[in-house]
Short mmCIF file of C-alpha atoms and ligand atoms in Angstrom, two decimals:
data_model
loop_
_atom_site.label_atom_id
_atom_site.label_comp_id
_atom_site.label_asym_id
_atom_site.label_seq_id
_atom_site.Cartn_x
_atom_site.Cartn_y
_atom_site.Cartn_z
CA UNK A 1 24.89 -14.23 17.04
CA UNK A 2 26.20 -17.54 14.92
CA UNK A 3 29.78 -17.69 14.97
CA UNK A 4 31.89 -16.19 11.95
CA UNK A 5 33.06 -18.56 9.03
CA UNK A 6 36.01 -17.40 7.01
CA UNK A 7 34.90 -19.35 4.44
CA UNK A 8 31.32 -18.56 3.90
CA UNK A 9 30.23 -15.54 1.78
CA UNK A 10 27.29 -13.21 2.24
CA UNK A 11 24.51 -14.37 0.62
CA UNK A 12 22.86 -11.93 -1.83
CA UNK A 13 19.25 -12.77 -2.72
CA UNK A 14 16.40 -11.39 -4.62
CA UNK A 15 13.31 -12.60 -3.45
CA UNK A 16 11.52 -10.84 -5.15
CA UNK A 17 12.09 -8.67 -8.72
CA UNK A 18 9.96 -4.98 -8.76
CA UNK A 19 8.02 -3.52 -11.30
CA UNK A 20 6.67 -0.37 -12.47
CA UNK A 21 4.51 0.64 -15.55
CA UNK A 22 1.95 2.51 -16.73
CA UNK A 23 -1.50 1.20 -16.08
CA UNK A 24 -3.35 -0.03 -19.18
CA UNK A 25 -5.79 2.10 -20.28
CA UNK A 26 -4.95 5.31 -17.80
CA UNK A 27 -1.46 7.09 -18.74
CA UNK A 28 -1.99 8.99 -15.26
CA UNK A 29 -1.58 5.96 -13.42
CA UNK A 30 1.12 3.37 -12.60
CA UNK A 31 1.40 0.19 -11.16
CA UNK A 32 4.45 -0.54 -9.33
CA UNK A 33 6.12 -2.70 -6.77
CA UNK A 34 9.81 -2.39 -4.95
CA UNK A 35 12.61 -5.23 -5.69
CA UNK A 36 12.31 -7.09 -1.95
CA UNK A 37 16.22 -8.72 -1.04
CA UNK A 38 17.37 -10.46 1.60
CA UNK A 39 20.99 -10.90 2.74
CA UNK A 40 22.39 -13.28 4.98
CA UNK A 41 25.68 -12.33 6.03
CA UNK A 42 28.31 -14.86 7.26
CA UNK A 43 28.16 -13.74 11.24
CA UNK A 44 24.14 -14.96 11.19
CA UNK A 45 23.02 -11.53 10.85
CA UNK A 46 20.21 -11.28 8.59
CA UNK A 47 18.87 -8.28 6.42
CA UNK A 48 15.63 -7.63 4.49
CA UNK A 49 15.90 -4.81 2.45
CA UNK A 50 12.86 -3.00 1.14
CA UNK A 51 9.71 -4.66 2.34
CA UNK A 52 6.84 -3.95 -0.50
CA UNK A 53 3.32 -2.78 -0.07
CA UNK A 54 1.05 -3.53 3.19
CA UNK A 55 -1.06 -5.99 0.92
CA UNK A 56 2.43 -8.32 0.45
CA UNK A 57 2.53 -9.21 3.98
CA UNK A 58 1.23 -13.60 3.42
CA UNK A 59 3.62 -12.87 -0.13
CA UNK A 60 6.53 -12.02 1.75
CA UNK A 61 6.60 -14.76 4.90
CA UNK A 62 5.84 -17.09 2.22
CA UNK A 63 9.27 -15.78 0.35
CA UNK A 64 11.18 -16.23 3.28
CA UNK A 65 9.51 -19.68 4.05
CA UNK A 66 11.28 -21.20 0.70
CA UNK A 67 14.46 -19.54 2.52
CA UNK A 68 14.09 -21.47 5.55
CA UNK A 69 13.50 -18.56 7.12
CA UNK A 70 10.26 -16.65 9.72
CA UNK A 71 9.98 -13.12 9.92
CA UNK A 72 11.16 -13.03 13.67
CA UNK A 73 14.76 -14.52 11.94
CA UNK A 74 15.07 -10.99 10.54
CA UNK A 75 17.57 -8.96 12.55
CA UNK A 76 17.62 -5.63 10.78
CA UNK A 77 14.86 -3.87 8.23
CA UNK A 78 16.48 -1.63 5.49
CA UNK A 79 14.06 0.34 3.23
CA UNK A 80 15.92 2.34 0.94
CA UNK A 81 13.44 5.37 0.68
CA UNK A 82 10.04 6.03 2.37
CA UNK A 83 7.66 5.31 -0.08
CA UNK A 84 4.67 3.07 0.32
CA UNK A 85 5.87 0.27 -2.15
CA UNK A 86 9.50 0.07 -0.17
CA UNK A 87 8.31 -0.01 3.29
CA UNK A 88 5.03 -1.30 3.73
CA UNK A 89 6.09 -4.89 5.53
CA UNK A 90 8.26 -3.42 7.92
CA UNK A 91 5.38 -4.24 10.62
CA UNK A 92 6.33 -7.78 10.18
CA UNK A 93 9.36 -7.23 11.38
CA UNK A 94 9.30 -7.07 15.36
CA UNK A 95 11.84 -9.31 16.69
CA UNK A 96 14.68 -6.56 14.63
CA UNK A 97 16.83 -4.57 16.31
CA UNK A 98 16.69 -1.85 13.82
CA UNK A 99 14.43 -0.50 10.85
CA UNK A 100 16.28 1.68 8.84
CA UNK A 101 13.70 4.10 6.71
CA UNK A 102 15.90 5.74 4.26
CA UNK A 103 18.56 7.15 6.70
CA UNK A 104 16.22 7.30 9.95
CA UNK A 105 16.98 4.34 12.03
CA UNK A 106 14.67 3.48 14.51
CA UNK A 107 13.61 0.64 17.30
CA UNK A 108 10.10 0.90 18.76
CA UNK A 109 9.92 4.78 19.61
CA UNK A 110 13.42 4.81 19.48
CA UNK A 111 15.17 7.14 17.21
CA UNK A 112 19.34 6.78 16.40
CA UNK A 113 21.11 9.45 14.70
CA UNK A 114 23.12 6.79 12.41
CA UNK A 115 24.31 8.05 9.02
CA UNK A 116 23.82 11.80 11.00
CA UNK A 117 27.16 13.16 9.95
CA UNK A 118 27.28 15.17 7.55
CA UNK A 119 29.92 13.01 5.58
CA UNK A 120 28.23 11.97 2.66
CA UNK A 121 30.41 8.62 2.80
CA UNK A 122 29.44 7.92 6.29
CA UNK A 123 28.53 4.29 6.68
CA UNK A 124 27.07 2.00 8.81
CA UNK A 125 28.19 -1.35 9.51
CA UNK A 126 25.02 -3.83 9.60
CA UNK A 127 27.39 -6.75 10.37
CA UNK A 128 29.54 -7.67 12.76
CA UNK A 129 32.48 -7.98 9.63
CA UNK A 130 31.92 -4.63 8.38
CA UNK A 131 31.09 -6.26 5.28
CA UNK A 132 27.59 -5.43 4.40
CA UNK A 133 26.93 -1.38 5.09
CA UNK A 134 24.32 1.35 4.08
CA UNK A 135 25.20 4.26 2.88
CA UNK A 136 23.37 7.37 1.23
CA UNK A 137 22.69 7.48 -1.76
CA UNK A 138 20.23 10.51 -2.57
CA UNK A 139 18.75 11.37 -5.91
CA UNK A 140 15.91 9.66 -5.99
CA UNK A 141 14.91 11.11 -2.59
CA UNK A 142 17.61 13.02 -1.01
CA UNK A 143 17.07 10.81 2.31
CA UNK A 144 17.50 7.79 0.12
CA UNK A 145 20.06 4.72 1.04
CA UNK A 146 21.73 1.84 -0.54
CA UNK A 147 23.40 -1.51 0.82
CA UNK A 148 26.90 -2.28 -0.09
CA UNK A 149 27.70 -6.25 0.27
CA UNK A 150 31.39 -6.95 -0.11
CA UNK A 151 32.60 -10.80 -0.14
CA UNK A 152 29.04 -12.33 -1.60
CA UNK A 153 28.81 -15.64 -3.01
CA UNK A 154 28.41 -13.79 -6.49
CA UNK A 155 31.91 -13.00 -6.38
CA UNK A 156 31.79 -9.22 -6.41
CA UNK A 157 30.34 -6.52 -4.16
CA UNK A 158 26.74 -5.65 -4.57
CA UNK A 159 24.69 -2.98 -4.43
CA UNK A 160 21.12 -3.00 -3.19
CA UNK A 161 19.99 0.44 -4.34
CA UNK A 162 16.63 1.04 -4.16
CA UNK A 163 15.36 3.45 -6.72
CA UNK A 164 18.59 5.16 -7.66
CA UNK A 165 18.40 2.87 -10.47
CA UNK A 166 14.46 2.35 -11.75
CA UNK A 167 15.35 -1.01 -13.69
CA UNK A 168 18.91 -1.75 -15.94
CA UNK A 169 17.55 0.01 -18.95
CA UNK A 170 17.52 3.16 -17.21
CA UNK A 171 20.88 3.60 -18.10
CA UNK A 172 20.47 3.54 -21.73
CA UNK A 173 17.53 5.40 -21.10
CA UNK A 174 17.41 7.95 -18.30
CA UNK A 175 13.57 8.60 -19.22
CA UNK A 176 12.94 5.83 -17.14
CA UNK A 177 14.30 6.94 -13.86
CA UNK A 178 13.63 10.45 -14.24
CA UNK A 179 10.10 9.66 -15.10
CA UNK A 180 10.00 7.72 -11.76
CA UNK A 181 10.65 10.93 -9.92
CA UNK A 182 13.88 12.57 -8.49
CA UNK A 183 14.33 15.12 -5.95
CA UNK A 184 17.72 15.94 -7.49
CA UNK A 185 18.73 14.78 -10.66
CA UNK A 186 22.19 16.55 -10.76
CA UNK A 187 23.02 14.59 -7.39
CA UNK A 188 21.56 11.43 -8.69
CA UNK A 189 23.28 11.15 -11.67
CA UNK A 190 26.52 11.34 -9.54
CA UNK A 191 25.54 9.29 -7.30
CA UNK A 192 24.49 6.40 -9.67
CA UNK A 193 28.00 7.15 -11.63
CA UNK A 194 29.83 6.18 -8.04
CA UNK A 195 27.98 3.33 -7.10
CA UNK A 196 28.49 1.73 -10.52
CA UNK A 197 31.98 2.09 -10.04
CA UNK A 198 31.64 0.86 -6.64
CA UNK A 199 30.13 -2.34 -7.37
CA UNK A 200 29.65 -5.39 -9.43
CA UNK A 201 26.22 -6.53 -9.24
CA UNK A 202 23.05 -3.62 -9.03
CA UNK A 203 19.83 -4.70 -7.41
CA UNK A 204 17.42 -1.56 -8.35
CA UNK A 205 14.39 -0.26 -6.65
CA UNK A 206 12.23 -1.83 -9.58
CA UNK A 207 13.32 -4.74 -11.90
CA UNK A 208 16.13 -8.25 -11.65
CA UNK A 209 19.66 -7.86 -10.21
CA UNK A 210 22.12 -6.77 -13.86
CA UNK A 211 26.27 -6.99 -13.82
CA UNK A 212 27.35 -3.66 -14.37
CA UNK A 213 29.64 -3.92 -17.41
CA UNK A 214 32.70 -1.06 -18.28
CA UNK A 215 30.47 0.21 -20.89
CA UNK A 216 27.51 1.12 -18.29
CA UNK A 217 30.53 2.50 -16.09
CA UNK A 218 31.76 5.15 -18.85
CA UNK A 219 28.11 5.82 -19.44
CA UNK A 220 27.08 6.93 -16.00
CA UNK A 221 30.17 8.84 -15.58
CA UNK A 222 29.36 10.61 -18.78
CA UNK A 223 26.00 11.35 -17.79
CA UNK A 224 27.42 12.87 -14.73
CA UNK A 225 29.96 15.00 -15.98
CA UNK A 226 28.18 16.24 -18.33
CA UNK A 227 25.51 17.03 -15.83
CA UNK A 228 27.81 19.20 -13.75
CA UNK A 229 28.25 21.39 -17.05
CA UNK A 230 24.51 22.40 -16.80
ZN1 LIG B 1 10.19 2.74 -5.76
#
């Protein structure tokens, strides 16, 4: 692995931003697409997190082309749930040591019992600074997982979150992430509440990186409490 600079950040980027609507002309169907990242942390490691469908495969090396990057540079696959639109790229992705499928971790036929604790604040260190973790971060699904990047070159810590948030305006509107299906909305509305106040920056499952402002903060924890009253 590259040797550590002090001075470098982790680099957060989107390379993609998700999507999900209703399909014109059928209300029972959607169309929808994950947000794809990639991090690069400091110590060389570098992360793809959430991989799209199996049709985004030419999509997706060309994404990491622009970033000077081949899929065999990948070192570690994240998708933050199981479904089809979050991990269906991970076959690109054979020279990593680890895919990490929600909070199943695997290498070949090799299964790890990471993030196997019980703690629900168990995390696991992707890098070799302990600066760029998963953790769980059920709601959505209850196996579900986000990426915490601390010391990124956007100045705050970031969280990579998969579908815990749907888009930003999920928070205004909780329509919008309920609607996109939650195995537990009691725990997700907690959960969302304490990764807002955990981070600076959001990356959601399906739409553009936001800030998250004091006003979203108060919001979520709102939502939350008064969740716990019902
Ligand atoms: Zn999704």
């Amino acid at each position: 692995m590259a040797y550590s600079d002090p001075a470098q950040r982790n680099q957060v980027t989107v390379l993609r931003d998700g999507y999900s609507r209703q399909e014109d002309g059928d209300e029972s169907a959607m169309r929808a697409n994950c947000t794809c990242t990639l991090v690069r942390c400091r110590d060389g490691t570098n992360i793809i997190v959430d991989t799209m469908t199996a049709w985004d495969g030419e999509h997706l090396r060309s994404l990491l082309v622009q970033q000077g990057l081949g899929v065999d540079d990948i070192h570690v696959v994240v998708c933050s749930h199981g479904h089809s639109d979050h991990i269906g790229c991970n076959y690109l992705f054979q020279k990593a040591r680890m895919h990490l499928v929600g909070a199943c971790a695997s290498h070949h036929d090799l299964y790890m019992d990471h993030l196997a604790s019980g703690n629900p604040d168990e995390q696991l260190a992707l890098d070799s600074n302990a600066e760029v973790v998963v953790r769980r971060s059920p709601g959505h699904t209850l196996s579900c997982v986000s990426v915490i990047v601390d010391n990124s070159q956007l100045g705050g810590r970031v969280g990579i979150t998969g579908d815990l948030f749907e888009r930003r305006e999920d928070i205004d509107d909780e329509n919008i992430w309920m609607e996109a299906g939650s195995e537990n909305e009691k725990v997700q509305r907690e959960e969302r509440s304490k990764i807002a106040h955990l981070c600076e920056f959001i990356v959601p499952g399906h739409g553009p990186m936001f800030p998250v402002t004091s006003s979203m903060r108060c919001k979520l924890k709102e939502d939350a409490a008064y969740s716990s009253t019902i």
